[in-house]
Amino acid sequence: MIVVGGGMVGAAFALACAGQGLRIALVEARAPRRTWPAGDVDLRVSALSRASQRLLQRLGVWGRIAELGASPYRQMRVWDALGGGSIHFDAADLGEPDLGHIVENRVIQLALWERLESPQELTLVCPATITALRRTPDGPRLVLADGRTLGARLLVAADGRDSLIRELAQIPTQGWDYDQRAIVATITPADWHQETAWQRFLPTGPLALLPLADGRCSIVWSASGARADELLALDDAAFSDALTEATEARLGRLCLAGPRAAVSLRLQHAQRYVEPGLALIGDAAHAVHPLAGQGVNLGFLDAAQLVAALDLARERHRDFASLWTLRRYERARRGDNLAMLAAMDVLKRLFGTELAPVVQVRSLGLALTDRLAPVKRLLMDRALGLNAGLPPLARP
């Protein structure tokens, strides 16, 4: 089996398959960073759900992630800039220790890679650049830039939303650009973040403050094209002023603590996840708006379900690269992923309009939901992934 993409989802999938009687090649363009300066924070962070935490625990890497740095958040406060409606989530209401963890992407990837270096049946092909995909009766073959070829019965693409494998396999996608960019940065608040994730819905896009263990916050500020251009053009002091104003100074003055970066946002869904000998997982299969931070959590669930489908094929002596096997994975994940993409799209559009009747209705909805404990619990269960149906994984 070949896995293309050694990021968080691809590395987790490869590690979950280790020790299951398969020879695995993991192809990645560049190895993760091993070290970084003290106090340095990756601009890319993920809000890991309980389901993702359980998967990483089963893979034996959660302890290493906690050692490198995982910041729990115990509350979430969301409010509407125009209508004033708000909602507050608290882990204590669920009897849970937290609502999830904010973890740097590089921390997750490094913890997984350190484990990937041990299994003898797993080969890391890195650095490597893919130039072609060939279909043969024996399965797909990859051609690398250095002239090497890799062949396998099954090729798993975990190479991100701009997946080269998906393109070479000519699997079309559906979706649209949001005319928004997500600006990411690390900031230092004047007041303690209270181990709380803060999110304010602005007319030009949502702004999230994600708490870090050292008292700082990682921000994800999704803004429409013109507003994003304005924010990126500001100097550090002016950007800090704009950020403080946008959060209504809930944490006092916010000061930029490093560089900024931005990525364009779009909704994207592959028309099919599988073909004989080929499967897409993670962002290669679907790209979702980051307003709820569900992207990597969906990818980890993809990985777990594909592993479960391969295990079932082995138990029943079926071809693990056949459509019988791979469609079982697709049926398990496509509907749930589509529902999440649709929900995030509706929220983006609902909170992106300034029409007075819509503003009134959405703010009323937030206020009512905040008062309805059963509804809030359902939402928190969903966000935590408590009902995600994570299939069992054998520890590698």
PDB file of C-alpha atoms in Angstrom, residues 161-340:
ATOM      1  CA  ARG A 161      -7.208  20.004  -0.646  1.00  0.00           C
ATOM      2  CA  ASP A 162      -5.034  20.639  -3.736  1.00  0.00           C
ATOM      3  CA  SER A 163      -4.431  16.900  -4.030  1.00  0.00           C
ATOM      4  CA  LEU A 164      -2.144  15.977  -6.922  1.00  0.00           C
ATOM      5  CA  ILE A 165      -3.308  12.360  -6.741  1.00  0.00           C
ATOM      6  CA  ARG A 166      -6.953  13.403  -7.058  1.00  0.00           C
ATOM      7  CA  GLU A 167      -6.027  15.535 -10.068  1.00  0.00           C
ATOM      8  CA  LEU A 168      -3.974  12.780 -11.731  1.00  0.00           C
ATOM      9  CA  ALA A 169      -6.811  10.308 -11.116  1.00  0.00           C
ATOM     10  CA  GLN A 170      -9.196  12.822 -12.764  1.00  0.00           C
ATOM     11  CA  ILE A 171     -11.644  12.776  -9.876  1.00  0.00           C
ATOM     12  CA  PRO A 172     -13.730  15.976 -10.142  1.00  0.00           C
ATOM     13  CA  THR A 173     -14.782  18.114  -7.203  1.00  0.00           C
ATOM     14  CA  GLN A 174     -17.823  20.248  -6.477  1.00  0.00           C
ATOM     15  CA  GLY A 175     -17.884  23.455  -4.483  1.00  0.00           C
ATOM     16  CA  TRP A 176     -17.127  27.142  -4.606  1.00  0.00           C
ATOM     17  CA  ASP A 177     -14.746  29.802  -3.359  1.00  0.00           C
ATOM     18  CA  TYR A 178     -15.910  31.855  -0.390  1.00  0.00           C
ATOM     19  CA  ASP A 179     -14.144  35.077  -1.372  1.00  0.00           C
ATOM     20  CA  GLN A 180     -12.641  34.958   2.110  1.00  0.00           C
ATOM     21  CA  ARG A 181      -9.180  34.438   3.491  1.00  0.00           C
ATOM     22  CA  ALA A 182      -8.339  33.066   6.917  1.00  0.00           C
ATOM     23  CA  ILE A 183      -5.696  35.212   8.568  1.00  0.00           C
ATOM     24  CA  VAL A 184      -3.732  33.279  11.181  1.00  0.00           C
ATOM     25  CA  ALA A 185      -1.375  34.664  13.796  1.00  0.00           C
ATOM     26  CA  THR A 186      -0.356  34.405  17.446  1.00  0.00           C
ATOM     27  CA  ILE A 187      -1.367  37.188  19.817  1.00  0.00           C
ATOM     28  CA  THR A 188      -0.795  38.152  23.427  1.00  0.00           C
ATOM     29  CA  PRO A 189      -3.928  39.302  25.294  1.00  0.00           C
ATOM     30  CA  ALA A 190      -3.738  41.732  28.162  1.00  0.00           C
ATOM     31  CA  ASP A 191      -6.127  39.550  30.181  1.00  0.00           C
ATOM     32  CA  TRP A 192      -6.088  35.792  30.748  1.00  0.00           C
ATOM     33  CA  HIS A 193      -7.969  33.841  28.071  1.00  0.00           C
ATOM     34  CA  GLN A 194      -9.685  31.741  30.781  1.00  0.00           C
ATOM     35  CA  GLU A 195      -8.978  28.531  28.831  1.00  0.00           C
ATOM     36  CA  THR A 196     -11.856  29.630  26.634  1.00  0.00           C
ATOM     37  CA  ALA A 197     -12.267  29.612  22.858  1.00  0.00           C
ATOM     38  CA  TRP A 198     -13.789  32.948  21.833  1.00  0.00           C
ATOM     39  CA  GLN A 199     -15.574  33.477  18.527  1.00  0.00           C
ATOM     40  CA  ARG A 200     -17.302  36.582  17.241  1.00  0.00           C
ATOM     41  CA  PHE A 201     -19.323  36.555  14.037  1.00  0.00           C
ATOM     42  CA  LEU A 202     -18.586  39.733  12.084  1.00  0.00           C
ATOM     43  CA  PRO A 203     -20.373  40.712   8.846  1.00  0.00           C
ATOM     44  CA  THR A 204     -17.134  40.140   6.912  1.00  0.00           C
ATOM     45  CA  GLY A 205     -16.419  36.754   8.534  1.00  0.00           C
ATOM     46  CA  PRO A 206     -15.885  35.017  11.893  1.00  0.00           C
ATOM     47  CA  LEU A 207     -12.977  35.747  14.221  1.00  0.00           C
ATOM     48  CA  ALA A 208     -11.770  33.053  16.626  1.00  0.00           C
ATOM     49  CA  LEU A 209      -9.330  33.311  19.541  1.00  0.00           C
ATOM     50  CA  LEU A 210      -7.971  29.895  20.505  1.00  0.00           C
ATOM     51  CA  PRO A 211      -6.265  29.631  23.923  1.00  0.00           C
ATOM     52  CA  LEU A 212      -2.669  28.422  24.231  1.00  0.00           C
ATOM     53  CA  ALA A 213      -1.075  27.004  27.357  1.00  0.00           C
ATOM     54  CA  ASP A 214       1.380  29.906  27.788  1.00  0.00           C
ATOM     55  CA  GLY A 215      -1.418  32.484  27.986  1.00  0.00           C
ATOM     56  CA  ARG A 216      -1.264  33.576  24.374  1.00  0.00           C
ATOM     57  CA  CYS A 217      -3.919  32.857  21.738  1.00  0.00           C
ATOM     58  CA  SER A 218      -3.858  31.661  18.174  1.00  0.00           C
ATOM     59  CA  ILE A 219      -6.271  33.585  15.979  1.00  0.00           C
ATOM     60  CA  VAL A 220      -8.183  32.587  12.871  1.00  0.00           C
ATOM     61  CA  TRP A 221      -9.767  35.686  11.338  1.00  0.00           C
ATOM     62  CA  SER A 222     -11.815  34.844   8.277  1.00  0.00           C
ATOM     63  CA  ALA A 223     -12.450  38.003   6.278  1.00  0.00           C
ATOM     64  CA  SER A 224     -13.863  38.834   2.868  1.00  0.00           C
ATOM     65  CA  GLY A 225     -11.424  39.717   0.105  1.00  0.00           C
ATOM     66  CA  ALA A 226     -11.387  43.495   0.536  1.00  0.00           C
ATOM     67  CA  ARG A 227     -11.343  43.368   4.330  1.00  0.00           C
ATOM     68  CA  ALA A 228      -8.593  40.742   4.308  1.00  0.00           C
ATOM     69  CA  ASP A 229      -6.481  42.978   2.053  1.00  0.00           C
ATOM     70  CA  GLU A 230      -6.957  45.868   4.470  1.00  0.00           C
ATOM     71  CA  LEU A 231      -5.996  43.795   7.505  1.00  0.00           C
ATOM     72  CA  LEU A 232      -2.916  42.300   5.876  1.00  0.00           C
ATOM     73  CA  ALA A 233      -1.739  45.763   4.782  1.00  0.00           C
ATOM     74  CA  LEU A 234      -1.812  47.142   8.350  1.00  0.00           C
ATOM     75  CA  ASP A 235       1.360  47.386  10.371  1.00  0.00           C
ATOM     76  CA  ASP A 236       1.561  45.331  13.553  1.00  0.00           C
ATOM     77  CA  ALA A 237       0.284  48.067  15.867  1.00  0.00           C
ATOM     78  CA  ALA A 238      -2.666  48.954  13.639  1.00  0.00           C
ATOM     79  CA  PHE A 239      -3.543  45.276  13.178  1.00  0.00           C
ATOM     80  CA  SER A 240      -3.480  44.815  16.957  1.00  0.00           C
ATOM     81  CA  ASP A 241      -5.842  47.800  17.299  1.00  0.00           C
ATOM     82  CA  ALA A 242      -8.222  46.362  14.696  1.00  0.00           C
ATOM     83  CA  LEU A 243      -8.138  42.964  16.370  1.00  0.00           C
ATOM     84  CA  THR A 244      -8.846  44.416  19.802  1.00  0.00           C
ATOM     85  CA  GLU A 245     -11.781  46.380  18.426  1.00  0.00           C
ATOM     86  CA  ALA A 246     -13.137  43.342  16.559  1.00  0.00           C
ATOM     87  CA  THR A 247     -13.235  41.338  19.810  1.00  0.00           C
ATOM     88  CA  GLU A 248     -14.759  44.213  21.785  1.00  0.00           C
ATOM     89  CA  ALA A 249     -11.652  43.987  23.995  1.00  0.00           C
ATOM     90  CA  ARG A 250     -13.096  40.933  25.761  1.00  0.00           C
ATOM     91  CA  LEU A 251      -9.524  40.023  26.712  1.00  0.00           C
ATOM     92  CA  GLY A 252      -8.235  43.570  26.922  1.00  0.00           C
ATOM     93  CA  ARG A 253      -5.773  44.834  24.347  1.00  0.00           C
ATOM     94  CA  LEU A 254      -4.538  42.175  21.952  1.00  0.00           C
ATOM     95  CA  CYS A 255      -0.970  42.500  20.677  1.00  0.00           C
ATOM     96  CA  LEU A 256       0.388  40.673  17.653  1.00  0.00           C
ATOM     97  CA  ALA A 257       3.180  38.330  18.778  1.00  0.00           C
ATOM     98  CA  GLY A 258       4.658  37.290  15.450  1.00  0.00           C
ATOM     99  CA  PRO A 259       4.045  37.078  11.713  1.00  0.00           C
ATOM    100  CA  ARG A 260       0.708  36.754   9.945  1.00  0.00           C
ATOM    101  CA  ALA A 261      -0.286  34.390   7.157  1.00  0.00           C
ATOM    102  CA  ALA A 262      -3.447  33.962   5.115  1.00  0.00           C
ATOM    103  CA  VAL A 263      -5.089  31.170   3.141  1.00  0.00           C
ATOM    104  CA  SER A 264      -8.034  31.405   0.757  1.00  0.00           C
ATOM    105  CA  LEU A 265     -11.186  29.568   1.799  1.00  0.00           C
ATOM    106  CA  ARG A 266     -13.458  27.360  -0.237  1.00  0.00           C
ATOM    107  CA  LEU A 267     -15.961  24.570   0.050  1.00  0.00           C
ATOM    108  CA  GLN A 268     -14.843  21.519  -1.887  1.00  0.00           C
ATOM    109  CA  HIS A 269     -16.099  17.946  -2.070  1.00  0.00           C
ATOM    110  CA  ALA A 270     -14.796  15.146  -4.283  1.00  0.00           C
ATOM    111  CA  GLN A 271     -17.540  13.594  -6.406  1.00  0.00           C
ATOM    112  CA  ARG A 272     -16.259  10.196  -5.340  1.00  0.00           C
ATOM    113  CA  TYR A 273     -13.853   9.095  -2.649  1.00  0.00           C
ATOM    114  CA  VAL A 274     -12.829   5.761  -4.134  1.00  0.00           C
ATOM    115  CA  GLU A 275     -11.969   3.882  -7.291  1.00  0.00           C
ATOM    116  CA  PRO A 276     -10.496   0.391  -7.620  1.00  0.00           C
ATOM    117  CA  GLY A 277      -7.107   0.600  -5.935  1.00  0.00           C
ATOM    118  CA  LEU A 278      -7.536   4.245  -4.864  1.00  0.00           C
ATOM    119  CA  ALA A 279      -9.044   6.107  -1.887  1.00  0.00           C
ATOM    120  CA  LEU A 280      -9.112   9.775  -0.869  1.00  0.00           C
ATOM    121  CA  ILE A 281      -9.058  10.796   2.791  1.00  0.00           C
ATOM    122  CA  GLY A 282      -8.937  14.098   4.650  1.00  0.00           C
ATOM    123  CA  ASP A 283      -8.772  17.354   2.736  1.00  0.00           C
ATOM    124  CA  ALA A 284      -8.091  15.447  -0.482  1.00  0.00           C
ATOM    125  CA  ALA A 285     -11.734  14.358  -0.238  1.00  0.00           C
ATOM    126  CA  HIS A 286     -13.286  17.454   1.347  1.00  0.00           C
ATOM    127  CA  ALA A 287     -12.426  21.025   2.355  1.00  0.00           C
ATOM    128  CA  VAL A 288     -14.637  22.779   4.898  1.00  0.00           C
ATOM    129  CA  HIS A 289     -14.885  26.368   6.190  1.00  0.00           C
ATOM    130  CA  PRO A 290     -12.757  26.663   9.365  1.00  0.00           C
ATOM    131  CA  LEU A 291     -15.402  28.477  11.455  1.00  0.00           C
ATOM    132  CA  ALA A 292     -15.970  25.376  13.618  1.00  0.00           C
ATOM    133  CA  GLY A 293     -12.456  23.956  13.370  1.00  0.00           C
ATOM    134  CA  GLN A 294     -13.633  20.563  12.131  1.00  0.00           C
ATOM    135  CA  GLY A 295     -11.283  19.972   9.185  1.00  0.00           C
ATOM    136  CA  VAL A 296      -8.666  17.688  10.748  1.00  0.00           C
ATOM    137  CA  ASN A 297     -11.266  15.974  12.936  1.00  0.00           C
ATOM    138  CA  LEU A 298     -13.159  14.899   9.819  1.00  0.00           C
ATOM    139  CA  GLY A 299      -9.900  13.668   8.324  1.00  0.00           C
ATOM    140  CA  PHE A 300      -9.043  11.542  11.357  1.00  0.00           C
ATOM    141  CA  LEU A 301     -12.500   9.937  11.186  1.00  0.00           C
ATOM    142  CA  ASP A 302     -11.879   9.210   7.490  1.00  0.00           C
ATOM    143  CA  ALA A 303      -8.608   7.500   8.389  1.00  0.00           C
ATOM    144  CA  ALA A 304     -10.216   5.410  11.123  1.00  0.00           C
ATOM    145  CA  GLN A 305     -13.080   4.269   8.893  1.00  0.00           C
ATOM    146  CA  LEU A 306     -10.775   3.331   6.037  1.00  0.00           C
ATOM    147  CA  VAL A 307      -8.642   1.272   8.427  1.00  0.00           C
ATOM    148  CA  ALA A 308     -11.820  -0.439   9.659  1.00  0.00           C
ATOM    149  CA  ALA A 309     -12.834  -1.246   6.068  1.00  0.00           C
ATOM    150  CA  LEU A 310      -9.402  -2.760   5.351  1.00  0.00           C
ATOM    151  CA  ASP A 311      -9.569  -4.812   8.549  1.00  0.00           C
ATOM    152  CA  LEU A 312     -13.004  -6.165   7.572  1.00  0.00           C
ATOM    153  CA  ALA A 313     -11.702  -7.154   4.143  1.00  0.00           C
ATOM    154  CA  ARG A 314      -8.852  -9.073   5.733  1.00  0.00           C
ATOM    155  CA  GLU A 315     -11.217 -10.846   8.153  1.00  0.00           C
ATOM    156  CA  ARG A 316     -13.485 -11.892   5.287  1.00  0.00           C
ATOM    157  CA  HIS A 317     -10.635 -12.758   2.933  1.00  0.00           C
ATOM    158  CA  ARG A 318     -11.671 -10.098   0.435  1.00  0.00           C
ATOM    159  CA  ASP A 319      -9.419  -7.963  -1.768  1.00  0.00           C
ATOM    160  CA  PHE A 320      -8.558  -4.918   0.351  1.00  0.00           C
ATOM    161  CA  ALA A 321      -8.137  -2.769  -2.794  1.00  0.00           C
ATOM    162  CA  SER A 322     -11.500  -3.711  -4.320  1.00  0.00           C
ATOM    163  CA  LEU A 323     -14.552  -1.499  -4.606  1.00  0.00           C
ATOM    164  CA  TRP A 324     -16.366  -3.844  -2.191  1.00  0.00           C
ATOM    165  CA  THR A 325     -13.883  -2.794   0.491  1.00  0.00           C
ATOM    166  CA  LEU A 326     -13.378   0.842  -0.414  1.00  0.00           C
ATOM    167  CA  ARG A 327     -17.048   1.681  -0.895  1.00  0.00           C
ATOM    168  CA  ARG A 328     -17.703   0.543   2.641  1.00  0.00           C
ATOM    169  CA  TYR A 329     -15.399   3.339   3.754  1.00  0.00           C
ATOM    170  CA  GLU A 330     -17.042   5.811   1.363  1.00  0.00           C
ATOM    171  CA  ARG A 331     -20.545   4.966   2.594  1.00  0.00           C
ATOM    172  CA  ALA A 332     -19.428   5.410   6.198  1.00  0.00           C
ATOM    173  CA  ARG A 333     -17.929   8.854   5.666  1.00  0.00           C
ATOM    174  CA  ARG A 334     -19.349  10.641   2.634  1.00  0.00           C
ATOM    175  CA  GLY A 335     -22.756  11.414   4.141  1.00  0.00           C
ATOM    176  CA  ASP A 336     -21.360  12.691   7.439  1.00  0.00           C
ATOM    177  CA  ASN A 337     -18.767  14.818   5.684  1.00  0.00           C
ATOM    178  CA  LEU A 338     -21.378  16.270   3.354  1.00  0.00           C
ATOM    179  CA  ALA A 339     -23.605  17.127   6.312  1.00  0.00           C
ATOM    180  CA  MET A 340     -20.736  18.957   8.034  1.00  0.00           C
TER     181      MET A 340
END
